[in-house]
Short mmCIF file of C-alpha atoms in Angstrom, two decimals:
data_model
loop_
_atom_site.label_atom_id
_atom_site.label_comp_id
_atom_site.label_asym_id
_atom_site.label_seq_id
_atom_site.Cartn_x
_atom_site.Cartn_y
_atom_site.Cartn_z
CA MET P 1 96.31 81.85 109.92
CA ASP P 2 94.04 82.01 106.87
CA ALA P 3 92.94 85.52 107.86
CA LEU P 4 96.53 86.71 107.85
CA LEU P 5 96.90 85.38 104.32
CA ASN P 6 93.75 87.23 103.21
CA GLU P 7 91.91 83.94 102.82
CA GLN P 8 88.46 83.75 104.39
CA THR P 9 89.28 86.83 106.47
CA GLU P 10 85.71 87.68 107.45
CA THR P 11 84.93 84.10 108.43
CA GLN P 12 88.08 83.80 110.52
CA VAL P 13 87.56 87.16 112.22
CA ALA P 14 83.95 86.21 113.00
CA TYR P 15 85.14 82.92 114.52
CA PHE P 16 87.66 84.64 116.81
CA ARG P 17 85.16 87.40 117.68
CA GLU P 18 82.65 84.77 118.78
CA ARG P 19 85.29 83.01 120.89
CA ALA P 20 86.28 86.31 122.51
CA GLU P 21 82.68 87.29 123.25
CA GLN P 22 81.92 83.88 124.77
CA SER P 23 85.00 83.86 126.99
CA ASP P 24 84.86 84.78 130.66
CA PRO P 25 88.17 86.49 131.43
CA ARG P 26 87.27 86.88 135.10
CA GLN P 27 86.97 83.10 135.47
CA ASN P 28 89.58 81.93 132.97
CA THR P 29 92.11 83.81 130.91
CA THR P 30 92.00 86.76 128.53
CA ILE P 31 93.71 84.81 125.75
CA ALA P 32 90.59 84.54 123.54
CA ILE P 33 90.07 88.31 123.66
CA GLU P 34 93.73 89.03 123.12
CA THR P 35 93.99 86.61 120.19
CA TYR P 36 91.02 88.32 118.53
CA VAL P 37 92.47 91.80 119.15
CA ASP P 38 95.89 90.70 117.87
CA LEU P 39 94.31 89.24 114.72
CA LEU P 40 92.47 92.48 114.00
CA ASP P 41 95.68 94.44 114.44
CA ARG P 42 97.66 92.08 112.20
CA ILE P 43 95.16 92.38 109.35
CA GLY P 44 95.44 96.17 109.50
CA ALA P 45 92.32 96.95 111.51
CA SER P 46 94.07 98.62 114.45
CA ASP P 47 91.18 101.01 115.03
CA LYS P 48 88.77 98.07 115.31
CA ALA P 49 91.28 96.21 117.51
CA LEU P 50 91.42 99.18 119.88
CA ALA P 51 87.64 99.46 120.04
CA GLU P 52 87.19 95.72 120.60
CA SER P 53 89.86 95.60 123.29
CA LEU P 54 88.12 98.42 125.13
CA ARG P 55 84.75 96.72 124.69
CA LEU P 56 85.72 93.18 125.66
CA MET P 57 88.49 93.50 128.26
CA PRO P 58 86.98 94.03 131.71
CA GLU P 59 88.50 96.58 134.05
CA GLY P 60 90.70 95.10 136.70
CA VAL P 61 91.61 92.01 134.66
CA GLN P 62 95.30 91.74 133.81
CA PRO P 63 95.96 90.82 130.15
CA THR P 64 98.50 88.11 129.32
CA GLY P 65 100.43 90.36 126.95
CA ARG P 66 99.47 88.39 123.83
CA ALA P 67 97.88 91.42 122.17
CA PRO P 68 99.38 94.87 121.64
CA SER P 69 98.76 97.34 124.44
CA LEU P 70 96.04 99.95 124.16
CA MET P 71 98.69 102.61 123.55
CA GLU P 72 100.27 100.57 120.74
CA LEU P 73 96.87 100.13 119.13
CA ALA P 74 96.07 103.83 119.48
CA LEU P 75 99.40 104.75 117.89
CA ARG P 76 98.78 102.44 114.94
CA ALA P 77 95.18 103.57 114.57
CA GLY P 78 96.09 107.24 114.94
CA THR P 79 93.33 107.87 117.45
CA PHE P 80 93.77 108.72 121.10
CA ALA P 81 90.27 109.91 122.05
CA PRO P 82 89.29 106.44 123.39
CA LEU P 83 92.35 106.38 125.65
CA LEU P 84 91.70 109.91 126.85
CA GLU P 85 88.16 108.90 127.80
CA LEU P 86 89.31 105.67 129.46
CA SER P 87 91.96 107.50 131.48
CA ARG P 88 89.44 110.14 132.53
CA ARG P 89 86.93 107.48 133.59
CA ARG P 90 89.57 105.56 135.55
CA GLN P 91 90.91 108.78 137.08
CA ASP P 92 94.35 107.93 135.71
CA PRO P 93 96.27 111.21 135.37
CA LEU P 94 99.41 109.58 133.96
CA GLY P 95 97.47 107.67 131.29
CA TYR P 96 95.52 110.82 130.47
CA ALA P 97 98.67 112.95 130.16
CA LEU P 98 100.40 110.38 127.96
CA SER P 99 97.34 109.99 125.73
CA LEU P 100 96.98 113.75 125.45
CA LEU P 101 100.66 114.15 124.58
CA TYR P 102 100.46 111.54 121.82
CA HIS P 103 97.18 113.05 120.60
CA ARG P 104 98.80 116.47 120.29
CA LEU P 105 101.96 115.08 118.68
CA ASP P 106 99.85 113.21 116.16
CA ALA P 107 97.82 116.34 115.40
CA ALA P 108 101.00 118.41 115.00
CA LYS P 109 102.49 115.79 112.67
CA ALA P 110 99.31 115.80 110.58
CA GLU P 111 99.32 119.60 110.44
CA GLY P 112 102.98 119.58 109.40
CA ALA P 113 102.25 117.12 106.61
CA ALA P 114 99.31 119.23 105.43
CA ALA P 115 101.46 122.38 105.44
CA GLU P 116 104.17 120.58 103.46
CA THR P 117 101.58 119.47 100.90
CA ARG P 118 100.31 123.06 100.60
CA ASN P 119 103.88 124.33 100.15
CA ASP P 120 104.55 121.74 97.45
CA ALA P 121 101.36 122.79 95.67
CA ASP P 122 102.37 126.46 95.87
CA LEU P 123 105.73 125.66 94.27
CA SER P 124 104.10 123.88 91.33
#
């Protein structure tokens, strides 16, 4: 809770990271990992949350749903390359296609914003 209030954020994140790294989701539950990932996302570190979820969550282990999905994290972080790689490695054509679609939509949106900025500058 303190981390969400910007009080002792680094200490709190370190505590939850340690708990997540020490957990054994194959023997117990994924809740420690998911709590850590959710905390990172809530403090605005969605890119770190995505990376940590990919690093800590073993393949074949079903999450509890406590943390945002990988796609939600990628959307918030604005990066889809990790999901493209994961889908390719897992030979998941649907996940790959969805990640590629969002990647291209995000790139098109960024290009549109850049073009709008250039147009605004030209009008000045």
